[in-house]
PDB file of C-alpha atoms in Angstrom:
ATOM      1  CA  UNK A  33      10.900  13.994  -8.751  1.00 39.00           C
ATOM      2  CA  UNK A  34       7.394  12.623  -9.357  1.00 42.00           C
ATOM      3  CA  UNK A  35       5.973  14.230 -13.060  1.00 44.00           C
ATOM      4  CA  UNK A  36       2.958  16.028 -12.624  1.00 42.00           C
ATOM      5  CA  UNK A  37       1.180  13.747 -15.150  1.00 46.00           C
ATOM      6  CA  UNK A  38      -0.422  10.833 -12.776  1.00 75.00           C
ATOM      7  CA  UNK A  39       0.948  12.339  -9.866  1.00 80.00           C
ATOM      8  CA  UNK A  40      -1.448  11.042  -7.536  1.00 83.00           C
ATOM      9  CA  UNK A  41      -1.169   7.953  -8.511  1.00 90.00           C
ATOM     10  CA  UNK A  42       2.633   7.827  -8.610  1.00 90.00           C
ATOM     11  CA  UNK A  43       2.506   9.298  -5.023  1.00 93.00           C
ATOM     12  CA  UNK A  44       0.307   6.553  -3.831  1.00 93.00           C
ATOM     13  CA  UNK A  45       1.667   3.608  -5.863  1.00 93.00           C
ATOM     14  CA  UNK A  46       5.078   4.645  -4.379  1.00 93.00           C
ATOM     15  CA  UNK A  47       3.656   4.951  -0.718  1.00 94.00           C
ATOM     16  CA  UNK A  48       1.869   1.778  -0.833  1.00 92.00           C
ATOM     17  CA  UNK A  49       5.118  -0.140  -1.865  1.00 90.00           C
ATOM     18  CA  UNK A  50       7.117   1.261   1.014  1.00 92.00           C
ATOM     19  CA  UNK A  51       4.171   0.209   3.874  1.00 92.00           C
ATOM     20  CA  UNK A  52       3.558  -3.109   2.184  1.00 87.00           C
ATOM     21  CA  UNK A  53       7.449  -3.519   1.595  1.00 84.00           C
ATOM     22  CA  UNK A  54       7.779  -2.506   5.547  1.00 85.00           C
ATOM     23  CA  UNK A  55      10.452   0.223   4.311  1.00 88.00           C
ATOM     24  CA  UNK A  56       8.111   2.452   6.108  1.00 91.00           C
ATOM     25  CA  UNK A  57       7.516   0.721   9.126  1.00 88.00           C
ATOM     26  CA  UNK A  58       3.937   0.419  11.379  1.00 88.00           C
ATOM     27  CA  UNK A  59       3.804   3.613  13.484  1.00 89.00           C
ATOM     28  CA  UNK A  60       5.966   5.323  11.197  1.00 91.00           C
ATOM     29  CA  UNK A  61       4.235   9.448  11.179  1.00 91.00           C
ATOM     30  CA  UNK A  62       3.142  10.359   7.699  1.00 92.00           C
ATOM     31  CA  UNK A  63       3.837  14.277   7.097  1.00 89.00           C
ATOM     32  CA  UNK A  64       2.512  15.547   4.617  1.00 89.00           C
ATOM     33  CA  UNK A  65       5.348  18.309   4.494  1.00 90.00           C
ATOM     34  CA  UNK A  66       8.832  15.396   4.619  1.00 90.00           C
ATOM     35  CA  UNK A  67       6.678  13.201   2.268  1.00 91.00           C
ATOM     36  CA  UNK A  68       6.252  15.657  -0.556  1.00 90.00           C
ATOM     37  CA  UNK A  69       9.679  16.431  -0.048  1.00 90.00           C
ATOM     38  CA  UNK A  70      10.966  13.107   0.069  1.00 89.00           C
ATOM     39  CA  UNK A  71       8.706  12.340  -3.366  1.00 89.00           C
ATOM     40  CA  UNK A  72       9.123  16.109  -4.825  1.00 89.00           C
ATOM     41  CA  UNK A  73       4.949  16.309  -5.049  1.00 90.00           C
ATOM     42  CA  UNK A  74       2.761  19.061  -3.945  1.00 89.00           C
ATOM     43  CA  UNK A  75       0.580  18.180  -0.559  1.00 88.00           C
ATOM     44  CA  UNK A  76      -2.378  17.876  -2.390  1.00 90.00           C
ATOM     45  CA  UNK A  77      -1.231  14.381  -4.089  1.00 91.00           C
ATOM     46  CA  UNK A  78       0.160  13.394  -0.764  1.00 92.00           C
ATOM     47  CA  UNK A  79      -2.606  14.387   0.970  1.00 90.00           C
ATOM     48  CA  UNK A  80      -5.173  11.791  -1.317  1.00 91.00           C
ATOM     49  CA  UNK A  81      -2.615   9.600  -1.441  1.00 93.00           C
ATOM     50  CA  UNK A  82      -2.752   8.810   2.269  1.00 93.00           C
ATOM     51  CA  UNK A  83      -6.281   9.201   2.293  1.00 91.00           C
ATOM     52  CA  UNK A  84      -6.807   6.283  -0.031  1.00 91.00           C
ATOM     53  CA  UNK A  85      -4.322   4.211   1.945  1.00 93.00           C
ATOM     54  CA  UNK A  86      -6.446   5.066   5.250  1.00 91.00           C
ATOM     55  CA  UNK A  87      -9.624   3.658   2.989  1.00 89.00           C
ATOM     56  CA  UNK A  88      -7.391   0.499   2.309  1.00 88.00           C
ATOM     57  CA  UNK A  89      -6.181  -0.124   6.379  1.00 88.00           C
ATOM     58  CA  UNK A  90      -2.715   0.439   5.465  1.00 92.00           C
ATOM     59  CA  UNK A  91      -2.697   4.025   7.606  1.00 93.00           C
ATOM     60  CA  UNK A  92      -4.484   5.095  10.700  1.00 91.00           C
ATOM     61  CA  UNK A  93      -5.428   8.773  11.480  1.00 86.00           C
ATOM     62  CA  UNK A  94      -4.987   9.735  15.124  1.00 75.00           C
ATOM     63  CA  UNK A  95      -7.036  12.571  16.743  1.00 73.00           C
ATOM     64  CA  UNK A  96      -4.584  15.542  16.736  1.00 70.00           C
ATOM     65  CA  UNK A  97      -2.233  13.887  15.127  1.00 71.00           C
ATOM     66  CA  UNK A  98      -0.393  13.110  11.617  1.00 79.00           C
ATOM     67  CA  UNK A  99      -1.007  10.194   9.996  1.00 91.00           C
ATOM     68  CA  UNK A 100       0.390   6.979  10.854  1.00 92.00           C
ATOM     69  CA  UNK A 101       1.434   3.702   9.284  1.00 93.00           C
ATOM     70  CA  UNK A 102      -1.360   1.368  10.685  1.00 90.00           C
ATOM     71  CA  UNK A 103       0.405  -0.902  13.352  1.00 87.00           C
ATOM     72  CA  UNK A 104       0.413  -3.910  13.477  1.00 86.00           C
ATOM     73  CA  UNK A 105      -1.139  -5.946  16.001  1.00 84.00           C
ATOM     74  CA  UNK A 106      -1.656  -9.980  16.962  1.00 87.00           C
ATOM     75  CA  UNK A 107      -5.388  -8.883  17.452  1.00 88.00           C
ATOM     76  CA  UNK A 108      -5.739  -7.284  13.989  1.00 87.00           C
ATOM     77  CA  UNK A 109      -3.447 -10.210  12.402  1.00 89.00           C
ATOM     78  CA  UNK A 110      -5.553 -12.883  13.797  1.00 93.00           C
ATOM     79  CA  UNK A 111      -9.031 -11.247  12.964  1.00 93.00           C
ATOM     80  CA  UNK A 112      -7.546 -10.993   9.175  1.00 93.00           C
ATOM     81  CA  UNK A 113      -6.858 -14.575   8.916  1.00 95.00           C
ATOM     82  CA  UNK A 114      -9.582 -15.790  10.691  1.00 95.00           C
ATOM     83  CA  UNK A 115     -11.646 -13.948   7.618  1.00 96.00           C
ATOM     84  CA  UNK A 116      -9.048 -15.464   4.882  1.00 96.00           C
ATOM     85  CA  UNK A 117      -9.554 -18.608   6.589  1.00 97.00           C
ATOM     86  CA  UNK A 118     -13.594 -18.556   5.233  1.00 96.00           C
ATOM     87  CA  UNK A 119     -12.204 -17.052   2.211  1.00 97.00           C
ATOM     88  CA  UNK A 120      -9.195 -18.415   0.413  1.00 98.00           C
ATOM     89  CA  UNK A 121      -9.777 -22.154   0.841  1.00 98.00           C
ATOM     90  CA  UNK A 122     -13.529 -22.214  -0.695  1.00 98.00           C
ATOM     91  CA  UNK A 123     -11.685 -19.931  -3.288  1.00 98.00           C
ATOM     92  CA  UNK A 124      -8.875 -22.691  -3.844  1.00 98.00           C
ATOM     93  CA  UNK A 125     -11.545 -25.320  -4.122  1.00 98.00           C
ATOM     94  CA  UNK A 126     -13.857 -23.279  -6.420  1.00 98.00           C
ATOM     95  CA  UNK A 127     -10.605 -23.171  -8.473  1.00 98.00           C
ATOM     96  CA  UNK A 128      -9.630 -26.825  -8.952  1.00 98.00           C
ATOM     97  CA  UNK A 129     -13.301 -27.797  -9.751  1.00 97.00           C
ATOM     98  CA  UNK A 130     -13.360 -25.483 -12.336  1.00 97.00           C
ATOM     99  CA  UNK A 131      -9.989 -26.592 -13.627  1.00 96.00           C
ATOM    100  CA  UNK A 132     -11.356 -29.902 -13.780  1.00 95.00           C
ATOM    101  CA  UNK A 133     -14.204 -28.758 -16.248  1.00 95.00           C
ATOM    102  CA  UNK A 134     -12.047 -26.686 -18.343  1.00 96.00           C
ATOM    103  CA  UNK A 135      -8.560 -27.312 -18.930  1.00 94.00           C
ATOM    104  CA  UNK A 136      -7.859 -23.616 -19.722  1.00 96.00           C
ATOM    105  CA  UNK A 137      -8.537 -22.026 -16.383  1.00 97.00           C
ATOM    106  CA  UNK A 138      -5.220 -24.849 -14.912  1.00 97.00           C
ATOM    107  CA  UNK A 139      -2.677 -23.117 -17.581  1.00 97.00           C
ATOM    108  CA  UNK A 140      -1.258 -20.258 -15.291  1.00 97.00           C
ATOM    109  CA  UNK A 141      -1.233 -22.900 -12.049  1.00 98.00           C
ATOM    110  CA  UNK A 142       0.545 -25.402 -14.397  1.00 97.00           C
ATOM    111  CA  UNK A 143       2.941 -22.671 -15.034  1.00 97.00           C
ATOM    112  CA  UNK A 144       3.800 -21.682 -11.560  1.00 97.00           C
ATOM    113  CA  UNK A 145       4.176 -25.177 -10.541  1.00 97.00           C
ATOM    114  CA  UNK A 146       7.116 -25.286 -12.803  1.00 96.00           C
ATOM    115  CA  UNK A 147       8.407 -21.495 -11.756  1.00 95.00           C
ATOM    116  CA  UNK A 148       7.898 -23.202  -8.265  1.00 95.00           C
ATOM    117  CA  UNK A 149      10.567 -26.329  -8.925  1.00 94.00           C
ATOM    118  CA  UNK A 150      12.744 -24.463 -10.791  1.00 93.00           C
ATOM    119  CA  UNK A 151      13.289 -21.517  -7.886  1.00 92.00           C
ATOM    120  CA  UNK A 152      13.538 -24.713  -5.775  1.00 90.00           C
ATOM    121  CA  UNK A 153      16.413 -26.222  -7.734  1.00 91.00           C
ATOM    122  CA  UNK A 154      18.080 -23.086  -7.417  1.00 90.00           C
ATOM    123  CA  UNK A 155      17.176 -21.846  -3.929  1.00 87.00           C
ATOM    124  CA  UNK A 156      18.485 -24.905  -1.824  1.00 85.00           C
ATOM    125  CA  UNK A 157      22.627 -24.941  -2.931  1.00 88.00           C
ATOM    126  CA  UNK A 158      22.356 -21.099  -2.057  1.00 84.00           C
ATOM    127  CA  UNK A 159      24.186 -19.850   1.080  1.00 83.00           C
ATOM    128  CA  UNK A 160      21.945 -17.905   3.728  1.00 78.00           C
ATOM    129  CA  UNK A 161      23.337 -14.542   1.986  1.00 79.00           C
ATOM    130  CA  UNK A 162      22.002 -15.158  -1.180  1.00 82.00           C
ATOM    131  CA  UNK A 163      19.040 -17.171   0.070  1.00 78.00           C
ATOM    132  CA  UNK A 164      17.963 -13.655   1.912  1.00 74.00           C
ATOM    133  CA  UNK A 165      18.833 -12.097  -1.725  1.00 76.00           C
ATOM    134  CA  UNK A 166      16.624 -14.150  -3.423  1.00 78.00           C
ATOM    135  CA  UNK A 167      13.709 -14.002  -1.493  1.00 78.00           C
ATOM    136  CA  UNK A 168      12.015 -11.394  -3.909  1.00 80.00           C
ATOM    137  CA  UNK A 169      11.896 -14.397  -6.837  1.00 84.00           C
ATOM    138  CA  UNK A 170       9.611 -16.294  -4.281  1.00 86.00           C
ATOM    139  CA  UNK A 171       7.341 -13.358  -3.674  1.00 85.00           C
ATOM    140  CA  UNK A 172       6.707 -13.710  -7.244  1.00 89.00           C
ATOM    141  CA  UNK A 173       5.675 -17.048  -7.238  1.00 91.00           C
ATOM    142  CA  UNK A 174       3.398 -16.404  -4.098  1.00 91.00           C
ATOM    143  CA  UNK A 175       1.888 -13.443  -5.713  1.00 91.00           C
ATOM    144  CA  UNK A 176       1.405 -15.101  -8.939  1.00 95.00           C
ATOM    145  CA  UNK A 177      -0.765 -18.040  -6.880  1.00 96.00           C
ATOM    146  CA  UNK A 178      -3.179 -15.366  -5.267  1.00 95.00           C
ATOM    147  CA  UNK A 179      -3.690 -13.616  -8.117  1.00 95.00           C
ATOM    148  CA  UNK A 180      -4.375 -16.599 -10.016  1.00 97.00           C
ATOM    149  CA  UNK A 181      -6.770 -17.520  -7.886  1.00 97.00           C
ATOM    150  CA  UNK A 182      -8.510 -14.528  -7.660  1.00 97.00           C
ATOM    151  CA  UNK A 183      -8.730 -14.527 -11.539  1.00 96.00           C
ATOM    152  CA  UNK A 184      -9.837 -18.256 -12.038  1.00 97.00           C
ATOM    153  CA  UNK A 185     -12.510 -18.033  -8.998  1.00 96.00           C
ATOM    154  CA  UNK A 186     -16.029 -18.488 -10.664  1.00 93.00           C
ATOM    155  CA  UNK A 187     -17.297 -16.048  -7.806  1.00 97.00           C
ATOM    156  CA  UNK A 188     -17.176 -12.484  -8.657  1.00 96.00           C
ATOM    157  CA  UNK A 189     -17.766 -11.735  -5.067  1.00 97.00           C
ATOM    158  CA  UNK A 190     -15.441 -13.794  -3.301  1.00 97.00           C
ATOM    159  CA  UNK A 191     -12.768 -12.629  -6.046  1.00 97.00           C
ATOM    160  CA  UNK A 192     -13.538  -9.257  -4.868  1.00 95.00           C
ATOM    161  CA  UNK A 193     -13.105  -9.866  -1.154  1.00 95.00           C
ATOM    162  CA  UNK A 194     -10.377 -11.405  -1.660  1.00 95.00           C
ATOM    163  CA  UNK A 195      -8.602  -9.363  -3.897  1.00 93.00           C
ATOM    164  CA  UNK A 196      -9.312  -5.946  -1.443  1.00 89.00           C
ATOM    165  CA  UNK A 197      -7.489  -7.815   1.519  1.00 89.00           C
ATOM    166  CA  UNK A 198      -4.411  -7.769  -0.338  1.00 86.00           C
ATOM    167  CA  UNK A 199      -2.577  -4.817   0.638  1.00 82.00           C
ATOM    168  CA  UNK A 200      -2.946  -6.038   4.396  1.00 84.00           C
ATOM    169  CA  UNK A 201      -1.500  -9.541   3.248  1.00 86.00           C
ATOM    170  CA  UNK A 202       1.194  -8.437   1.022  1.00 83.00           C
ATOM    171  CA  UNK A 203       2.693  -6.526   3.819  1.00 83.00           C
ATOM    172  CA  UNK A 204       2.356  -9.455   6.244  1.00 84.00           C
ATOM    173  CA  UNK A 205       4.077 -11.773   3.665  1.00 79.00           C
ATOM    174  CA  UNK A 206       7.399  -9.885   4.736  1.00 72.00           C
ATOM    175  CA  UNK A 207       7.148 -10.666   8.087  1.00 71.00           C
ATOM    176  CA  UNK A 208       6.243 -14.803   7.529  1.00 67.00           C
ATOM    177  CA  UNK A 209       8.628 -15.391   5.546  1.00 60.00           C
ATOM    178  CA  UNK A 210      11.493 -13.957   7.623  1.00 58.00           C
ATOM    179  CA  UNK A 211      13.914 -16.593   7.455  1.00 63.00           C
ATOM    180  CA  UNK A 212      14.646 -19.786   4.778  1.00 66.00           C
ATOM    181  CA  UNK A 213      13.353 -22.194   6.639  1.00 74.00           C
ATOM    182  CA  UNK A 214      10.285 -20.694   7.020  1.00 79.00           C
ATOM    183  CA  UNK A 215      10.148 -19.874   3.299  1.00 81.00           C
ATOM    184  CA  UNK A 216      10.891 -23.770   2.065  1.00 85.00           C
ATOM    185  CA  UNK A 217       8.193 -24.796   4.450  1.00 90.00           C
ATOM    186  CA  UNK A 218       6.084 -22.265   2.517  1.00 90.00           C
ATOM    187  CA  UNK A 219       7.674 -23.430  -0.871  1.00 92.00           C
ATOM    188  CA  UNK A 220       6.215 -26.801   0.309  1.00 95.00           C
ATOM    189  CA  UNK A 221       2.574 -25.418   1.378  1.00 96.00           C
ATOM    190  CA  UNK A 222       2.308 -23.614  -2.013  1.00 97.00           C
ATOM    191  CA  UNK A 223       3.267 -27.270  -3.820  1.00 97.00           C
ATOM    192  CA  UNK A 224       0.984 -29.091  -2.133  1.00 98.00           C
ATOM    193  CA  UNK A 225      -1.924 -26.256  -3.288  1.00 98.00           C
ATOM    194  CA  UNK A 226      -0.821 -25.886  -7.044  1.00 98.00           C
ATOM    195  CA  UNK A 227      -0.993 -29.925  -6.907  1.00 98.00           C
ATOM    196  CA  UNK A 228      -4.308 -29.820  -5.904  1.00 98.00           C
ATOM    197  CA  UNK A 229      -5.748 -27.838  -8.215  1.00 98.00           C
ATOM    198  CA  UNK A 230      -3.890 -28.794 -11.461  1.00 97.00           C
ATOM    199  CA  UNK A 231      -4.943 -32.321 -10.341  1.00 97.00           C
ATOM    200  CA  UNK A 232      -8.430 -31.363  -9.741  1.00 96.00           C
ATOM    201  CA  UNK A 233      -8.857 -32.230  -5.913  1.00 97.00           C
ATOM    202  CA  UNK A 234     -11.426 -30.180  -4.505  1.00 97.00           C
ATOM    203  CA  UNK A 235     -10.900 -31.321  -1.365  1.00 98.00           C
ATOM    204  CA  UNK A 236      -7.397 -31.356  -1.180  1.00 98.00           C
ATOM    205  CA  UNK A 237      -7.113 -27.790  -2.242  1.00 98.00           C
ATOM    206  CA  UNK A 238      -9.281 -26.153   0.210  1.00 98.00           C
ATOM    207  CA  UNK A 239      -6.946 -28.578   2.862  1.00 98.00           C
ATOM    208  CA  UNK A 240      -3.745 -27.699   1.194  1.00 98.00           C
ATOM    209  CA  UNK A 241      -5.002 -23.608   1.460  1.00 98.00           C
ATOM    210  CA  UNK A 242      -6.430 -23.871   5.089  1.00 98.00           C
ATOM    211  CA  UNK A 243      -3.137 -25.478   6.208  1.00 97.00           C
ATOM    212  CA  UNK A 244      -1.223 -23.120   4.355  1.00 96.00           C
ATOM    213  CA  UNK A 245      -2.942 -19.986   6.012  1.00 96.00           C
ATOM    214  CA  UNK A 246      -2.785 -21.948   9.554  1.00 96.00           C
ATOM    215  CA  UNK A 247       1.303 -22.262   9.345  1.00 94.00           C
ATOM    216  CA  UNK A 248       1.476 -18.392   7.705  1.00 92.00           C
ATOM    217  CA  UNK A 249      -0.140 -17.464  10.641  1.00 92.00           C
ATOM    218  CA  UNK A 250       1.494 -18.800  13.550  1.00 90.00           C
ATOM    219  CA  UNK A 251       4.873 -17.695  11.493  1.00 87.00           C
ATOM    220  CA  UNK A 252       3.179 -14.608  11.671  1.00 86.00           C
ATOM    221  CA  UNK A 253       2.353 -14.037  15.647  1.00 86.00           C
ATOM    222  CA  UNK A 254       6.489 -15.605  16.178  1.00 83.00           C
ATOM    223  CA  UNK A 255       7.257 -12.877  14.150  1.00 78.00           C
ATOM    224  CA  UNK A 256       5.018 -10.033  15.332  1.00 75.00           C
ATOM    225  CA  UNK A 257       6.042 -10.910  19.004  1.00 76.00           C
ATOM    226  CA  UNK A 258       9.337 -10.841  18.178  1.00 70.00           C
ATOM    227  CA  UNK A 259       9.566  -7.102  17.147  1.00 64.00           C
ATOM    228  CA  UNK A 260       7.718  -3.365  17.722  1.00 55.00           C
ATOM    229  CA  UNK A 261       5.206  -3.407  14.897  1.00 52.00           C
ATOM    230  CA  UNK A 262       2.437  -3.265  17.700  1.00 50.00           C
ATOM    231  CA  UNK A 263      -0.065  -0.485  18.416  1.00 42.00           C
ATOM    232  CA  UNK A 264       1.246   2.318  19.893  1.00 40.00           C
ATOM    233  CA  UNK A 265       4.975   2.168  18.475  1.00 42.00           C
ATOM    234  CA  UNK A 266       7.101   5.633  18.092  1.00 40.00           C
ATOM    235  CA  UNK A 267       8.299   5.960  14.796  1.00 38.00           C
ATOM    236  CA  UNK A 268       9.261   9.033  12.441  1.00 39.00           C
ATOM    237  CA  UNK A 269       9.506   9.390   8.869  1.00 45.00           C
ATOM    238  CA  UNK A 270      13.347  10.136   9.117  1.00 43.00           C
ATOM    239  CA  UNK A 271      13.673   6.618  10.877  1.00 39.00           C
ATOM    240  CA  UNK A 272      12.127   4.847   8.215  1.00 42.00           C
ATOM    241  CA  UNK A 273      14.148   6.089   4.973  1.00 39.00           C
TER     242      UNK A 273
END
């Protein structure tokens, strides 16, 4: 049961985990009626909740129809990378020159560098069970990087941009790195960027990040292809739980 204190933003902070998580799947119908059930809230919380996810891309609104998951599609996936692709690198090479004039803004990138070897050390000897099980400890790391970089970019309004496009990539990360190979070869990508910028390589950063986002995507369209996440897929609330 949700307290009534906050209760709008418990209903959406719970909401947005489940689309970005994929636990509620693209297409999935959003009632109003099953999700205050399923969240013991009132429809008016659910209700702004959804609204404020539709605001964010993460759910569509269908003449005549509930509310939906927003699908999602190899049109919409490549349009969103082709904008992180002007983005994120500039971003990553903003950061390492920076870094370079002030030793305090590499700190938190020195830091995941060595949260980054030590989940390797561990990762590798795993079995493919616990490889899968471990997966969240890696989201970490990759989170940590973006956010980082949003934080240490000298321009407020790149940071911004960048920052409200990360609901959409959040919930793509689940579907790139769908299986451990994939992941190491991200582990790698994610080396190769922290190097750059605790070394202060301009140039090598923005590479490292364009390269990165060029591999995350064609993961991304193998993995799209692969399953019914695009527009126009049939999908009820029951389903999802």
């Amino acid at each position: 049961m949700v307290r009534a204190t906050g209760k709008s933003e418990a209903v959406y902070e719970r909401l947005k985990g489940d689309i970005e998580s994929l636990r509620l799947r693209p297409g999935t119908k959003l009632s109003e009626v099953q999700l205050g059930e399923r969240l013991g809230a009132s429809r008016t919380p659910v209700r702004e909740a959804i609204r404020r996810l539709a605001r964010e891309g993460l759910v569509d609104f269908v003449p005549g129809e509930v509310a939906r998951v927003a699908a999602i599609s190899l049109g919409g996936v490549r349009a969103l990378f082709e904008f992180r692709m002007l983005l994120e690198p500039r971003a990553a090479a903003m950061v390492a020159a920076a870094g370079a004039a002030d030793e305090r803004v590499l700190v938190p990138f020195r830091e995941l560098l060595e949260r980054l070897e030590e989940f390797e050390e561990s990762f590798r000897p795993l079995d493919a069970a616990a490889q899968a099980r471990s997966y969240h400890d890696f989201y970490e790391v990759s989170e940590g990087f973006d956010q980082a970089v949003v934080v240490a970019c000298r321009n407020p309004y790149l940071a911004r941009t960048i920052s409200d496009l990360r609901s959409q990539t959040v919930r793509l990360r689940h579907l790139s790195h769908s299986g451990p190979r994939r992941m190491l070869t991200s582990l790698e990508e994610h080396r190769a960027m922290l190097k750059a910028i605790t070394n202060g390589d301009v140039e090598a950063a923005e590479a490292a990040c364009r390269h990165h986002l060029a591999q995350t995507l064609q993961a991304l369209i193998e993995s799209v292809t692969s399953q019914d996440f695009v527009i126009g897929a049939e999908v009820h609330l029951d389903a999802a739980r």
